[in-house]
Tab-separated table of C-alpha atoms and ligand atoms in Angstrom:
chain	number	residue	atom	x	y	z
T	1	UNK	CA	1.617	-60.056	44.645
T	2	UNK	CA	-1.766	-61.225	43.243
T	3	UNK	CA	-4.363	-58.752	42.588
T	4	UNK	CA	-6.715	-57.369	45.328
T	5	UNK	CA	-9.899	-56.430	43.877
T	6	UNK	CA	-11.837	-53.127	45.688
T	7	UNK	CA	-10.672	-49.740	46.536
T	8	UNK	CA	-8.031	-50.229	49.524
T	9	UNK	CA	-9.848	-48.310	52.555
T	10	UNK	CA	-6.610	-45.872	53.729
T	11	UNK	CA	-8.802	-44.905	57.266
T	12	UNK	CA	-5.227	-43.738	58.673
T	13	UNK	CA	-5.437	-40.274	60.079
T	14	UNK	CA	-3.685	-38.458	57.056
T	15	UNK	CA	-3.284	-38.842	54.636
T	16	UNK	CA	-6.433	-39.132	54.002
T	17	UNK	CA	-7.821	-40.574	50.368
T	18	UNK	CA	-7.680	-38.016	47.622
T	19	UNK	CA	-10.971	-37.299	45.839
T	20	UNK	CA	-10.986	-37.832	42.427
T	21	UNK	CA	-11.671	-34.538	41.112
T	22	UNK	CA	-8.582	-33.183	43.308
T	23	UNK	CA	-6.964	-35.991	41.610
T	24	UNK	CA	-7.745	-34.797	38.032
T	25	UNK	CA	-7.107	-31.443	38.711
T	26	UNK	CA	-3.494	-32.569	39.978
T	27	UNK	CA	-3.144	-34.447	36.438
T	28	UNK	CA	-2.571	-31.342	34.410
T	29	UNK	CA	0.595	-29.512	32.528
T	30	UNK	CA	2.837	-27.665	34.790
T	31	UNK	CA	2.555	-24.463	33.603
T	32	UNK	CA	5.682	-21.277	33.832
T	33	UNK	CA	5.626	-20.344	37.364
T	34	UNK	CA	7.056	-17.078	36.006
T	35	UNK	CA	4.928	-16.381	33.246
T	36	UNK	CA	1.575	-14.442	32.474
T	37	UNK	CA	-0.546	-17.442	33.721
T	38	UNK	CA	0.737	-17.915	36.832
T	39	UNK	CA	-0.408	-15.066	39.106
T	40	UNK	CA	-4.156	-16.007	38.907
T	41	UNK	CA	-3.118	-19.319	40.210
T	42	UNK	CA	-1.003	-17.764	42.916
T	43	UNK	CA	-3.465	-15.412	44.520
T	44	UNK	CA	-6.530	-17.992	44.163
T	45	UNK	CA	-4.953	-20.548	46.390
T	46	UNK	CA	-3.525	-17.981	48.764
T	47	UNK	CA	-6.328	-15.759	48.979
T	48	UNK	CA	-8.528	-19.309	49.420
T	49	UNK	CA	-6.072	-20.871	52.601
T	50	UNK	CA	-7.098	-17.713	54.500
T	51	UNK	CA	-10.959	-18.121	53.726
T	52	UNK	CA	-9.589	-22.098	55.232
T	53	UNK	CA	-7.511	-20.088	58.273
T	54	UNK	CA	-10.549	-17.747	58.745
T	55	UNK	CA	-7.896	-14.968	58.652
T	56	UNK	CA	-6.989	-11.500	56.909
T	57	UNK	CA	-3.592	-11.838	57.197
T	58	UNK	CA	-1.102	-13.783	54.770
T	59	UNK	CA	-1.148	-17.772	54.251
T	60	UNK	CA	2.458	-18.561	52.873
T	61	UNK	CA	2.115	-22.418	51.465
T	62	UNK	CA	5.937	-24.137	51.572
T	63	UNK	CA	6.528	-27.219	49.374
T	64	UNK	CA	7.012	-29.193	52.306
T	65	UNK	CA	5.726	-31.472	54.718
T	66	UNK	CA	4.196	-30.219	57.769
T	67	UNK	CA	7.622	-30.817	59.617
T	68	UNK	CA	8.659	-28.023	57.576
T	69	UNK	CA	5.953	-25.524	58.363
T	70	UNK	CA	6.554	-26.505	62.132
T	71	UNK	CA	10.652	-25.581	61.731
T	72	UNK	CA	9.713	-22.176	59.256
T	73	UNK	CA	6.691	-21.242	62.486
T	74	UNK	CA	9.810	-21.543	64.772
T	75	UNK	CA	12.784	-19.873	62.840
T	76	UNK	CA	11.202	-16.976	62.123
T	77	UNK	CA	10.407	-16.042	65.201
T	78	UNK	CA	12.308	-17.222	67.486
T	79	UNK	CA	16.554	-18.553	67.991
T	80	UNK	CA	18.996	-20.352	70.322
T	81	UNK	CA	18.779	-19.577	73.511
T	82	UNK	CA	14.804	-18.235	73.077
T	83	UNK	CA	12.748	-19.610	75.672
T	84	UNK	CA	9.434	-21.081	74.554
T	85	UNK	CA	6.336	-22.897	75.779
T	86	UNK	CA	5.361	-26.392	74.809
T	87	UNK	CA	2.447	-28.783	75.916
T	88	UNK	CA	2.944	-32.495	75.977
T	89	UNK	CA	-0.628	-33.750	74.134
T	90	UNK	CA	0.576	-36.373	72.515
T	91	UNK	CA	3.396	-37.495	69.816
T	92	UNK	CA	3.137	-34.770	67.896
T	93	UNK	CA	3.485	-31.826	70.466
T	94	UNK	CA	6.634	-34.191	71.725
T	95	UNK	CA	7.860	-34.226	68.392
T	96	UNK	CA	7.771	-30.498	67.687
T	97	UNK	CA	9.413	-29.881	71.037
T	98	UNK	CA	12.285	-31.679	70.171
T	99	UNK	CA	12.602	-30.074	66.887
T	100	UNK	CA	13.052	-27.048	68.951
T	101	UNK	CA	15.407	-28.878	71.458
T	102	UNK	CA	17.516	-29.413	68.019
T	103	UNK	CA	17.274	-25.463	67.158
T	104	UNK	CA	19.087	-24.756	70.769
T	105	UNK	CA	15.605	-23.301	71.845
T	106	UNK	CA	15.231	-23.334	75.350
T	107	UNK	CA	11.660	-25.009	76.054
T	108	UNK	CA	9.372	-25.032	79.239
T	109	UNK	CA	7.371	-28.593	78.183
T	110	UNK	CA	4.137	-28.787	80.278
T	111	UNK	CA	3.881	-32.634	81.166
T	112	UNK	CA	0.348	-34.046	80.212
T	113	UNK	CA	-0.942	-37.555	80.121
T	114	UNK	CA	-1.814	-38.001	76.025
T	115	UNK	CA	-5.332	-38.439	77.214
T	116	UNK	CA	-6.584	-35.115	77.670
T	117	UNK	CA	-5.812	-31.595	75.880
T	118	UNK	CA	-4.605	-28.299	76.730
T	119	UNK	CA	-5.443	-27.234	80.534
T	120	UNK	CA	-4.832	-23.134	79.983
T	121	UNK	CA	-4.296	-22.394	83.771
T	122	UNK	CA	-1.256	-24.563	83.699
T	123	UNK	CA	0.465	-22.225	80.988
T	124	UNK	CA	-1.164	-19.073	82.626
T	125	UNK	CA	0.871	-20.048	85.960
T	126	UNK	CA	4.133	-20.344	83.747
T	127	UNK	CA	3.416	-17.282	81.926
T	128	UNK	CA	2.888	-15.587	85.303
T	129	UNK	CA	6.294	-17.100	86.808
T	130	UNK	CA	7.942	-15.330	83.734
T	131	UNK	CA	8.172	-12.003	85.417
T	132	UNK	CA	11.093	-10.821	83.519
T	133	UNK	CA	9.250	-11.770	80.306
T	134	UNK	CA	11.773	-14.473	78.868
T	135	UNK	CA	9.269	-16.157	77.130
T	136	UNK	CA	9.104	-15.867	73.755
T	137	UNK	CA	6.035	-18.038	72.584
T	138	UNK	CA	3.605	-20.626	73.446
T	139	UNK	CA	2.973	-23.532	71.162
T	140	UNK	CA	0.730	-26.603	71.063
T	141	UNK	CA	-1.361	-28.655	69.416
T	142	UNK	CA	-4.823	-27.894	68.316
T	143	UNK	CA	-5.677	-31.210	67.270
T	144	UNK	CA	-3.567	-33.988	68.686
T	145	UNK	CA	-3.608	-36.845	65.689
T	146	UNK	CA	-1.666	-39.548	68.074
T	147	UNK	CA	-4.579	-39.593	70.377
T	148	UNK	CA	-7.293	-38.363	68.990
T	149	UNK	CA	-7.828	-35.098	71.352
T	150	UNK	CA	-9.042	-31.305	70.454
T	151	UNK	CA	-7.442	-28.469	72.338
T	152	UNK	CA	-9.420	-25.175	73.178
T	153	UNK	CA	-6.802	-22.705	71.487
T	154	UNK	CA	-9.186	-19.959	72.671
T	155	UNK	CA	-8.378	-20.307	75.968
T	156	UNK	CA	-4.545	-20.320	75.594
T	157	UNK	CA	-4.545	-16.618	73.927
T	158	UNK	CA	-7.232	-15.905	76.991
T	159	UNK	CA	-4.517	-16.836	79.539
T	160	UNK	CA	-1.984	-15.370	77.486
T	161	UNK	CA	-3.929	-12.253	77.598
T	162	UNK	CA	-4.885	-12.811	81.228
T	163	UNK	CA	-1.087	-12.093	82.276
T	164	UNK	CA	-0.821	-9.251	79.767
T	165	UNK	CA	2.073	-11.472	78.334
T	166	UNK	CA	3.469	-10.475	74.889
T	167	UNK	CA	4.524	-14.195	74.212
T	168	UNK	CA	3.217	-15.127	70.781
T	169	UNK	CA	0.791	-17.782	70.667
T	170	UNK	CA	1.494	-20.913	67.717
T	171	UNK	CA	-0.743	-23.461	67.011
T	172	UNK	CA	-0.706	-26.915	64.981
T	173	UNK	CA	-3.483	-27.819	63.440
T	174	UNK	CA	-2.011	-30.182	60.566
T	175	UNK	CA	-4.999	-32.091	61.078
T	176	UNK	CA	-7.915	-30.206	62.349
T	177	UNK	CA	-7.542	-27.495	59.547
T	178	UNK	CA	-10.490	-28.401	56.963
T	179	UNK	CA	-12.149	-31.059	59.113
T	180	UNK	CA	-12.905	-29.142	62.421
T	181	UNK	CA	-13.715	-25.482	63.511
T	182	UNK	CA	-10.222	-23.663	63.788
T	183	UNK	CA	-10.298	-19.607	63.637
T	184	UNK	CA	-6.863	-18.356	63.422
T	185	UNK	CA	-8.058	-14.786	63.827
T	186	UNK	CA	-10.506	-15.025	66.348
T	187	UNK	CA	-8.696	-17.295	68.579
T	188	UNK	CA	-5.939	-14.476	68.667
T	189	UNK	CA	-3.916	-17.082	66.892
T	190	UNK	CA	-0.005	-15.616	65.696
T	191	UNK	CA	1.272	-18.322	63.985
T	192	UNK	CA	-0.910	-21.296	62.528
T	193	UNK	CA	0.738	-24.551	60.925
T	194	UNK	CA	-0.894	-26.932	58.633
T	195	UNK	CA	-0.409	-29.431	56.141
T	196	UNK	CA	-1.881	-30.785	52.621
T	197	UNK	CA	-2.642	-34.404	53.544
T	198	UNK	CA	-5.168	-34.320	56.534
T	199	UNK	CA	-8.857	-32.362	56.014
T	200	UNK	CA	-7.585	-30.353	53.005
T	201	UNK	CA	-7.760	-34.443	51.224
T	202	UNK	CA	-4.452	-33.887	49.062
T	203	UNK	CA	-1.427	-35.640	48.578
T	204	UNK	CA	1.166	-34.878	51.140
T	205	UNK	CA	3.507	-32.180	49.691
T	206	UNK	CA	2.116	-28.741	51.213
T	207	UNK	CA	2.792	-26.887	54.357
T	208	UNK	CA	1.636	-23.458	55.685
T	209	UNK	CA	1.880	-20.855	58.120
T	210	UNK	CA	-0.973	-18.403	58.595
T	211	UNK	CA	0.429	-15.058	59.819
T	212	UNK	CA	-0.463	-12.616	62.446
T	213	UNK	CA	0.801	-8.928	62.101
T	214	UNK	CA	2.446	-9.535	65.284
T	215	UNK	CA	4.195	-12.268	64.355
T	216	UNK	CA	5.414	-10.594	60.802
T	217	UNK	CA	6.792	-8.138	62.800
T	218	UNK	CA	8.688	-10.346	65.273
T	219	UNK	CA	9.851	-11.853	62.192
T	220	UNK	CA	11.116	-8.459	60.742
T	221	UNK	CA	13.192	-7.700	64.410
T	222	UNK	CA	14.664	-11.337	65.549
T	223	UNK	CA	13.786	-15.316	64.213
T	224	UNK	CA	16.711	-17.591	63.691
T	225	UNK	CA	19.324	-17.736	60.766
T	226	UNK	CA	16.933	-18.343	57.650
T	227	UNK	CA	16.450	-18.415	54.089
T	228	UNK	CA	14.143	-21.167	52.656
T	229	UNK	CA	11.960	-20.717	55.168
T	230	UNK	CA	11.989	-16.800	55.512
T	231	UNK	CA	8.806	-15.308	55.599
T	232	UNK	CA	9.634	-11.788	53.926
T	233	UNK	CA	10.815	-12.772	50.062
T	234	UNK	CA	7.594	-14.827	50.711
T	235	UNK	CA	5.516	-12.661	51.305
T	236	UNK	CA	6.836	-10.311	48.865
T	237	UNK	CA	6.236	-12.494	45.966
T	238	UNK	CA	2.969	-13.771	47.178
T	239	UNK	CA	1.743	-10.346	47.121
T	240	UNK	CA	1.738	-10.546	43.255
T	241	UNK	CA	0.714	-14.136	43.007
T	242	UNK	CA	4.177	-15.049	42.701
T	243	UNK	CA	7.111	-17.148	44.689
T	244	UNK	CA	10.553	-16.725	44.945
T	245	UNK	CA	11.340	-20.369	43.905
T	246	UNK	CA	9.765	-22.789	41.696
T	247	UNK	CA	6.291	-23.742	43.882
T	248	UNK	CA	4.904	-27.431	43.516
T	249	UNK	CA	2.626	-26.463	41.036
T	250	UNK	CA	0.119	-29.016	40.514
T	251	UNK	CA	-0.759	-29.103	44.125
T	252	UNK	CA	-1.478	-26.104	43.597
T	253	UNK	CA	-3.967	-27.189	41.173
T	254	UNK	CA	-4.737	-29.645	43.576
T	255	UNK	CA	-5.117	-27.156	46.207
T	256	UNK	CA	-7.438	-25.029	44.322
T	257	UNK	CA	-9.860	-27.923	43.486
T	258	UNK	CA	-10.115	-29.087	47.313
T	259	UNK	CA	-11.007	-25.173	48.379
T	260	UNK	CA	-13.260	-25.244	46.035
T	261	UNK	CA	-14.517	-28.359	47.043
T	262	UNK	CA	-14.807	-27.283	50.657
T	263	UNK	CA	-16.715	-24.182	49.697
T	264	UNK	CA	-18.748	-25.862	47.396
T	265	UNK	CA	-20.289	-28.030	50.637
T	266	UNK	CA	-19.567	-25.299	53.302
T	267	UNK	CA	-16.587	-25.386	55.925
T	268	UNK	CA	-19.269	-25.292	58.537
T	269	UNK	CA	-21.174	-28.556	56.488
T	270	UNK	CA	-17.727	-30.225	56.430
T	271	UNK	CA	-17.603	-29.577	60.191
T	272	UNK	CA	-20.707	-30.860	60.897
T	273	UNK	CA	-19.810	-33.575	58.921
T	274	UNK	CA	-16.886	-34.693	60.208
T	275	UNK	CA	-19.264	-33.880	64.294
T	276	UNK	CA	-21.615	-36.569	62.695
T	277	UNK	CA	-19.628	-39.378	61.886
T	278	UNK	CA	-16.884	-39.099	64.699
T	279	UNK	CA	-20.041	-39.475	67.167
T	280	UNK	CA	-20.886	-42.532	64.979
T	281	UNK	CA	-17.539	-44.437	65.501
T	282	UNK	CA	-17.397	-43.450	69.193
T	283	UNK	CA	-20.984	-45.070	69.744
T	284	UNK	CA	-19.712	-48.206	67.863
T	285	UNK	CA	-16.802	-48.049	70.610
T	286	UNK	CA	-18.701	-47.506	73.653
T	287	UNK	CA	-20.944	-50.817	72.399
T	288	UNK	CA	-17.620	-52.896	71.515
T	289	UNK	CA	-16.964	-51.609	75.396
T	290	UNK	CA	-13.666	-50.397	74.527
T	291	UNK	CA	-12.160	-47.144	75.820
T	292	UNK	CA	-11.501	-44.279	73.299
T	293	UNK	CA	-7.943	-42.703	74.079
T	294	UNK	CA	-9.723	-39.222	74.617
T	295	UNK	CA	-11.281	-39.283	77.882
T	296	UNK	CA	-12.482	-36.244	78.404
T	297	UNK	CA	-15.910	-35.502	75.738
T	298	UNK	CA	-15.443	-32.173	75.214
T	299	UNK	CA	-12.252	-32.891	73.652
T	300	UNK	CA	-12.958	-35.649	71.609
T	301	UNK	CA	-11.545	-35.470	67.959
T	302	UNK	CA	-14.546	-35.629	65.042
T	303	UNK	CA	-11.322	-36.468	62.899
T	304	UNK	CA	-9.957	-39.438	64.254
T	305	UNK	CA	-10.812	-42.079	67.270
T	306	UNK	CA	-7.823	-43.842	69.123
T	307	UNK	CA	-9.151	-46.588	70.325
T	308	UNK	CA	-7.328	-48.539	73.417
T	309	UNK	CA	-6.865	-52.209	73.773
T	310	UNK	CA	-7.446	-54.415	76.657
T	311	UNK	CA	-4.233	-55.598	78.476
T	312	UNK	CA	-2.286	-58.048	77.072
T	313	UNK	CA	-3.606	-57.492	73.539
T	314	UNK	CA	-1.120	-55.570	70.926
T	315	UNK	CA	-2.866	-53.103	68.850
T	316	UNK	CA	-0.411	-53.543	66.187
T	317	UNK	CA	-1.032	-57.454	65.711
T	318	UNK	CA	-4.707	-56.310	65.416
T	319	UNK	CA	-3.853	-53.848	62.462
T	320	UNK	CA	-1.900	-56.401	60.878
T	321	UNK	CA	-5.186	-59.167	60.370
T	322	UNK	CA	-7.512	-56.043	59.644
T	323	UNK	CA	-4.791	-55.019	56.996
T	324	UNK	CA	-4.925	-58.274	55.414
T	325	UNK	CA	-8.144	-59.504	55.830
T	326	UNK	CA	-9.340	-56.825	54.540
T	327	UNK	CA	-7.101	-54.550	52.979
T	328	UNK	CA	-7.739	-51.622	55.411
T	329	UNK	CA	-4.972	-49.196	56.496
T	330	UNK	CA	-5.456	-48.249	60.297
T	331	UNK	CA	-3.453	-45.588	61.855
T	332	UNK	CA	-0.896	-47.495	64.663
T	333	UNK	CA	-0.417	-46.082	68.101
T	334	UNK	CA	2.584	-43.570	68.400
T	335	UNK	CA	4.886	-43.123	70.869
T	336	UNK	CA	3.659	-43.779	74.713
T	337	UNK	CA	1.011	-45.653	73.161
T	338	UNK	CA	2.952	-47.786	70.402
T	339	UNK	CA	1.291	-51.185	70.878
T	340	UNK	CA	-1.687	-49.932	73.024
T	341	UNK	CA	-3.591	-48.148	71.013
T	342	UNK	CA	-4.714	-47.793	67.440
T	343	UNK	CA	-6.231	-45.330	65.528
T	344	UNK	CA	-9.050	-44.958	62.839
T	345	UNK	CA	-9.112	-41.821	60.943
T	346	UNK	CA	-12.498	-40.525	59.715
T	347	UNK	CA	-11.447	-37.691	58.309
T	348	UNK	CA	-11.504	-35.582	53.991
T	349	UNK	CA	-13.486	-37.289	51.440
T	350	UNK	CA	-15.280	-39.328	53.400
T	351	UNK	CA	-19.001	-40.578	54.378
T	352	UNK	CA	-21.583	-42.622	56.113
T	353	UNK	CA	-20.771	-45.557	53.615
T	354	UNK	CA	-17.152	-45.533	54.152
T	355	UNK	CA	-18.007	-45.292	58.084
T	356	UNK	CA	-19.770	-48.559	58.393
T	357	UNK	CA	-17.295	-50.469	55.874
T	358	UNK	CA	-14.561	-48.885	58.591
T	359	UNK	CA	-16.484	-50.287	61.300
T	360	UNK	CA	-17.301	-53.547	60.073
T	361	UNK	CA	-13.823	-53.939	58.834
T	362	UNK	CA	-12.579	-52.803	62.396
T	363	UNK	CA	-15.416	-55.262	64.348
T	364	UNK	CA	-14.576	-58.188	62.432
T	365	UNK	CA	-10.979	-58.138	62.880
T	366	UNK	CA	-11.595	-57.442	67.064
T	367	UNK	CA	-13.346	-60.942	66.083
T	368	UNK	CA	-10.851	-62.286	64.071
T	369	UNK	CA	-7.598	-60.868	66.504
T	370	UNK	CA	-9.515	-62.573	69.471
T	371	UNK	CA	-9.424	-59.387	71.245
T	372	UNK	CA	-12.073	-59.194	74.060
T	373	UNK	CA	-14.756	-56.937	73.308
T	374	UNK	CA	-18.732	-57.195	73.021
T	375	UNK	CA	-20.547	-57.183	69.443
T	376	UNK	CA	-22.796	-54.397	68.367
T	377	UNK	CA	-20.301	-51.440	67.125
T	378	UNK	CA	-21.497	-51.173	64.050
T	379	UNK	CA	-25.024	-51.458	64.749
T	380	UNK	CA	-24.578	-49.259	67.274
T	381	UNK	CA	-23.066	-46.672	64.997
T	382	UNK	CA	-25.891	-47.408	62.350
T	383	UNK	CA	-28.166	-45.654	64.972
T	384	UNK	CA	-26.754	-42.596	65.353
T	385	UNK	CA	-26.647	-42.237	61.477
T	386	UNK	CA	-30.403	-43.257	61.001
T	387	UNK	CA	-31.382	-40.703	64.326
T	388	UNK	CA	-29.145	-37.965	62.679
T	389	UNK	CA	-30.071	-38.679	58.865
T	390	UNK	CA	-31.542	-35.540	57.474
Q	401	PLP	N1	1.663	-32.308	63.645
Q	401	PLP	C1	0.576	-33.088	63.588
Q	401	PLP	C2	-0.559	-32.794	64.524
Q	401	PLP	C3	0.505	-34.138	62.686
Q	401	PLP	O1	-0.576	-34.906	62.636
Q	401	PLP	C4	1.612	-34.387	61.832
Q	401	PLP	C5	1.588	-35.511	60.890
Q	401	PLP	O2	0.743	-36.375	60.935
Q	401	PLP	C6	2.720	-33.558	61.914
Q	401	PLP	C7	2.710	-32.523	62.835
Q	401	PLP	C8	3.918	-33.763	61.054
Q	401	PLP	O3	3.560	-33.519	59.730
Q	401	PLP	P1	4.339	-34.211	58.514
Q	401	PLP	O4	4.321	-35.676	58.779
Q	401	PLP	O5	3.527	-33.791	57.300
Q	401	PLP	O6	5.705	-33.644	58.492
């Protein structure tokens, strides 16, 4: 392979490109996870994911992918035979109920059409079917990364609450976390599951589950069969900085550099930021007059934008010139919308540069795939960025 010159543009939804000083800061000596130097480490990064969460309550971080963090949300809390809420956003709320199906966990999925989030009534009517209070939980998907759509998590514990049902209430949000407003504690969240590789701008490796007391204690009287993934030795070591096995230490270095990256512009900057940009790329859609995935605006995601393609045309073969035309990485469509649909993530370490390189990269290869679609995208997009410039 000959040599391409320029930074490859990774614009997939996660991961997202790693900063250089999170880089640098991964590039160091592992150090004793036992010894003296450790703990200060340890509580740092822990006590920093729940500034992240916007919770009091433990963050336990798993060497894992967020896979794992979905299966150690589950098995604490709940076993076979458990019966469980999930709602079909997208891929990844499909995915995570048949993780479940796999852990013999009986599962209510609420049908949706991958275009739209979370409609609360729907699981307030199940909820208040379940008279003799079977239900166990309620998970979905705050932010849906195979199509692009924001669920109002709010609104689920408000129809939980509504019922006065004790289910607990999970949500992912592997890729909102970092890059758009999540509040595990004042959504009246239980159980919240994340990942390293999406707004938090590291390497993949990390996973996490922010705790509720609620959901501690559920984990103290039932959960599945469990060890790696067991909250309690967890939390036990965490509580002096600690782990009971040996942690993935340099992204924990890596981990500490990125919250105090975030910090250092503001979490409610980085939302903003992230608000800013996403409107950007949706204007350049509207004027290529292509449909975004999302079709509902108060939904849209600021972290992503799954764009659909006219009949006939597969989103894939348009990837596949915009990959090596110009060496940019676009996220393909998953599941129901493999082929129909591709995505371009604007999420982490990234600006209004990078924007319009993604856009121009993106309208020339509409040009170049001879898929039908009207010019003006990225000057479109260049508008909302000089109206908004401040
Ligand atoms: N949930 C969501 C919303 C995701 O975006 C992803 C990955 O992209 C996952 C779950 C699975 O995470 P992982 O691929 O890190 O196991």
């Amino acid at each position: 392979m000959s040599y391409r010159a320029g930074r490859h543009f990774l614009q997939i939804p996660g991961p997202s490109p790693v900063p250089d000083r999170i880089s640098r800061a991964i590039d160091a000596a592992v150090i004793d996870h036992r010894g003296p130097d450790f703990a200060a480490l340890g509580h740092t990064v822990l006590d920093g994911m729940k500034r992240i969460f916007k919770t009091k309550s433990p963050v336990v971080i798993y060497p894992s992918s967020g896979t794992g963090a979905w299966e150690a949300a589950l098995s604490n809390v709940v076993k076979a035979g458990d019966h469980v809420i999930f709602y079909e956003t997208g891929q990844f709320a499909t995915l995570w109920k048949q993780m479940a199906d796999r852990l013999g966990i009986v599962n209510e999925f609420i049908s949706g059409d991958w275009r739209s989030g979370v409609d609360a009534n729907r699981i307030e009517d199940v909820l208040r079917a379940d008279t003799d209070q079977k239900i166990r939980a309620v998970c979905c998907v705050h932010h849906e990364t195979s199509c692009g759509i924001t669920s109002n998590i709010a609104s689920v514990r408000a129809a939980i609450d509504a019922v006065g049902h004790p289910a607990l209430l999970m949500a992912d949000t592997i890729s909102g976390l970092a890059s758009v407003d999540f509040r595990h504690d004042e959504w009246g969240i239980d159980i919240s599951v994340s990942g390293s590789q999406k707004g938090l701008m590291m390497p993949p490796g990390l996973g996490f589950n922010a705790l509720s007391d609620r959901a501690i204690e559920a984990a103290k009287q039932g959960g599945a069969p469990r060890s790696y993934w067991d909250w309690s030795e967890m939390l036990q070591s965490n509580a002096t900085g600690y782990f009971p096995y040996t942690p993935a230490t340099t992204l924990l270095y890596g981990l500490k550099e990125a919250i105090s990256m975030l910090e250092e512009e503001g979490l409610e900057n980085v939302f903003q930021r992230h608000q800013r940009l996403a409107d950007a790329c949706r204007a350049a859609v509207a004027a290529w007059g292509l449909e975004t995935v999302c079709q509902n605006p108060a939904e849209h995601s600021n972290v992503l934008t799954g764009i659909m393609m006219p009949e006939g045309v597969d989103a894939d073969a348009v990837r596949s010139v915009i990959l090596k035309q110009f060496d940019m990485s676009l996220g393909t469509g998953l599941g129901k919308l493999k082929g129909k649909a591709f995505r371009v993530g604007h999420l982490g370490d990234f600006n209004e540069l990078t924007l319009m390189g993604t856009l121009s990269g993106v309208e020339m290869g509409l040009g170049l795939a001879g898929v039908p679609h009207q010019a003006g995208g990225v000057e479109a997009a260049m508008r909302v960025l000089k109206q908004t410039a401040h």
